[in-house]
Amino acid sequence: MKLSANFSLNEVTKSETATRNGIPNTASQEVIEKLQALVNNVLQPVRDKFGPVIVTSGYRSPEVNKSVGGSATSHHCFGYAADFEVLGMDNKELALYIRDNLKYTQLILEFYDDGISDSGWVHCSYDAADLKCQTLTARRVNGRTQYSNGIL
């Protein structure tokens, strides 16, 4: 099923963890509608501007989310969020572009190391009812994830 010109439902629901562990990761119609909004408002505009987008984590069923150690309230579980990168683009530059040009619920530059352009990834969620444009940076500090406001 195509969600946009360049994104399929499979692309935003595919999970290596689910496949490896035999865990179902099937999206309901309600989740598909939320994924459609995410694709139309974030992923496709990024693709149109910069070229191929690699989605590393999109929808996660509660079982898949638990298996990867995700928060029980993760936007991934509801179809609002994706983790992604753009081939050949610095992830910090990608996060800054999204911050400055798109509407979103939450944008996180995750585990980026300054000067290493392909380190980390971008997490972005889109919930049309809650476009608060919260922007964070996630870093590992003493083995724990620490969030800071803004793109650092």
Short mmCIF file of C-alpha atoms in Angstrom, two decimals:
data_model
loop_
_atom_site.label_atom_id
_atom_site.label_comp_id
_atom_site.label_asym_id
_atom_site.label_seq_id
_atom_site.Cartn_x
_atom_site.Cartn_y
_atom_site.Cartn_z
CA MET A 1 0.00 0.00 0.00
CA LYS A 2 1.39 3.40 -1.02
CA LEU A 3 1.19 6.20 1.54
CA SER A 4 2.75 8.80 -0.77
CA ALA A 5 4.69 9.06 -4.01
CA ASN A 6 7.80 7.62 -2.36
CA PHE A 7 6.70 5.79 0.79
CA SER A 8 4.90 2.51 1.27
CA LEU A 9 3.16 1.18 4.36
CA ASN A 10 5.71 -1.63 4.47
CA GLU A 11 8.55 0.89 4.62
CA VAL A 12 7.20 2.53 7.78
CA THR A 13 6.14 -0.71 9.49
CA LYS A 14 9.09 -2.96 8.64
CA SER A 15 10.97 -4.09 11.73
CA GLU A 16 14.06 -6.28 11.81
CA THR A 17 13.35 -6.96 15.49
CA ALA A 18 9.83 -8.18 14.66
CA THR A 19 11.10 -10.37 11.82
CA ARG A 20 13.99 -11.78 13.84
CA ASN A 21 11.80 -12.60 16.84
CA GLY A 22 8.60 -13.60 15.03
CA ILE A 23 6.62 -10.71 16.55
CA PRO A 24 3.63 -9.36 14.60
CA ASN A 25 3.96 -5.69 13.63
CA THR A 26 0.71 -5.13 11.76
CA ALA A 27 -0.75 -1.63 11.84
CA SER A 28 -4.49 -1.09 12.41
CA GLN A 29 -6.46 1.24 10.14
CA GLU A 30 -6.24 3.94 12.83
CA VAL A 31 -2.45 3.60 12.96
CA ILE A 32 -2.23 3.64 9.15
CA GLU A 33 -4.08 6.97 9.10
CA LYS A 34 -1.56 8.42 11.58
CA LEU A 35 1.34 7.05 9.55
CA GLN A 36 -0.19 8.67 6.47
CA ALA A 37 -0.16 12.05 8.23
CA LEU A 38 3.46 11.53 9.34
CA VAL A 39 4.51 10.64 5.80
CA ASN A 40 2.62 13.51 4.17
CA ASN A 41 3.79 16.17 6.62
CA VAL A 42 7.34 15.10 7.47
CA LEU A 43 8.86 12.22 5.50
CA GLN A 44 7.67 13.10 1.99
CA PRO A 45 8.59 16.81 2.32
CA VAL A 46 12.07 15.76 3.50
CA ARG A 47 12.33 13.33 0.58
CA ASP A 48 11.18 16.01 -1.88
CA LYS A 49 13.86 18.40 -0.60
CA PHE A 50 16.85 16.08 -0.06
CA GLY A 51 16.29 12.75 -1.81
CA PRO A 52 16.10 9.20 -0.43
CA VAL A 53 15.05 8.83 3.21
CA ILE A 54 15.99 5.71 5.14
CA VAL A 55 13.39 4.86 7.79
CA THR A 56 15.14 2.83 10.49
CA SER A 57 12.14 2.61 12.82
CA GLY A 58 8.54 3.55 12.15
CA TYR A 59 5.46 1.91 13.64
CA ARG A 60 6.17 -0.54 16.45
CA SER A 61 3.51 -2.81 17.87
CA PRO A 62 3.56 -2.79 21.69
CA GLU A 63 5.37 -6.15 21.63
CA VAL A 64 8.04 -4.90 19.22
CA ASN A 65 8.42 -1.71 21.22
CA LYS A 66 8.94 -3.68 24.42
CA SER A 67 11.47 -5.90 22.67
CA VAL A 68 13.58 -2.88 21.63
CA GLY A 69 13.35 -1.32 25.09
CA GLY A 70 11.11 1.55 24.02
CA SER A 71 8.93 3.60 26.33
CA ALA A 72 5.37 2.30 26.75
CA THR A 73 4.14 5.75 25.67
CA SER A 74 6.42 5.96 22.59
CA HIS A 75 4.89 7.76 19.63
CA HIS A 76 6.13 4.82 17.53
CA CYS A 77 3.41 2.61 19.08
CA PHE A 78 0.63 4.85 17.80
CA GLY A 79 1.90 5.57 14.27
CA TYR A 80 2.99 9.11 15.04
CA ALA A 81 6.78 8.69 14.82
CA ALA A 82 9.69 7.53 12.70
CA ASP A 83 13.45 7.42 13.12
CA PHE A 84 15.22 8.19 9.86
CA GLU A 85 18.20 9.55 8.00
CA VAL A 86 18.83 11.03 4.56
CA LEU A 87 21.59 9.41 2.52
CA GLY A 88 24.68 11.62 2.46
CA MET A 89 23.27 14.28 4.79
CA ASP A 90 24.52 15.27 8.23
CA ASN A 91 21.83 14.29 10.76
CA LYS A 92 22.20 17.55 12.68
CA GLU A 93 21.64 19.53 9.47
CA LEU A 94 18.55 17.40 8.78
CA ALA A 95 17.17 18.07 12.27
CA LEU A 96 17.80 21.80 11.88
CA TYR A 97 16.02 21.83 8.52
CA ILE A 98 12.97 20.11 9.99
CA ARG A 99 12.98 22.45 12.99
CA ASP A 100 13.07 25.52 10.78
CA ASN A 101 10.73 24.43 7.97
CA LEU A 102 8.16 21.84 9.04
CA LYS A 103 5.41 21.44 11.62
CA TYR A 104 5.78 18.49 13.98
CA THR A 105 4.93 17.29 17.45
CA GLN A 106 8.40 16.26 18.60
CA LEU A 107 11.82 16.35 16.94
CA ILE A 108 14.81 14.64 18.56
CA LEU A 109 18.37 14.53 17.30
CA GLU A 110 19.34 11.19 18.84
CA PHE A 111 22.88 10.13 19.75
CA TYR A 112 24.63 12.48 17.30
CA ASP A 113 28.36 13.08 17.71
CA ASP A 114 29.49 16.51 16.51
CA GLY A 115 31.70 16.18 13.47
CA ILE A 116 30.52 12.67 12.59
CA SER A 117 27.81 13.38 10.03
CA ASP A 118 26.31 9.90 9.88
CA SER A 119 26.18 9.40 13.65
CA GLY A 120 22.85 9.06 15.37
CA TRP A 121 19.55 9.63 13.64
CA VAL A 122 16.53 11.93 13.59
CA HIS A 123 13.32 11.03 15.42
CA CYS A 124 10.26 13.02 14.40
CA SER A 125 6.61 12.63 15.37
CA TYR A 126 3.52 14.22 13.87
CA ASP A 127 0.17 14.37 15.65
CA ALA A 128 -2.09 16.92 13.95
CA ALA A 129 -3.88 17.54 17.26
CA ASP A 130 -0.62 18.40 19.07
CA LEU A 131 1.83 20.31 16.86
CA LYS A 132 3.85 21.70 19.77
CA CYS A 133 7.16 21.61 17.85
CA GLN A 134 9.11 20.30 20.84
CA THR A 135 12.79 20.01 19.91
CA LEU A 136 15.27 17.90 21.87
CA THR A 137 18.72 16.34 21.68
CA ALA A 138 19.27 12.88 23.18
CA ARG A 139 22.74 11.86 24.38
CA ARG A 140 24.11 8.95 26.32
CA VAL A 141 25.58 10.13 29.65
CA ASN A 142 27.00 7.56 32.06
CA GLY A 143 25.07 4.81 30.27
CA ARG A 144 21.72 6.62 30.47
CA THR A 145 19.81 8.63 27.90
CA GLN A 146 19.72 12.34 28.75
CA TYR A 147 17.48 14.78 26.90
CA SER A 148 18.25 18.47 26.46
CA ASN A 149 16.05 21.16 24.95
CA GLY A 150 16.95 22.26 21.43
CA ILE A 151 19.30 20.88 18.82
CA LEU A 152 22.74 20.96 20.47
#
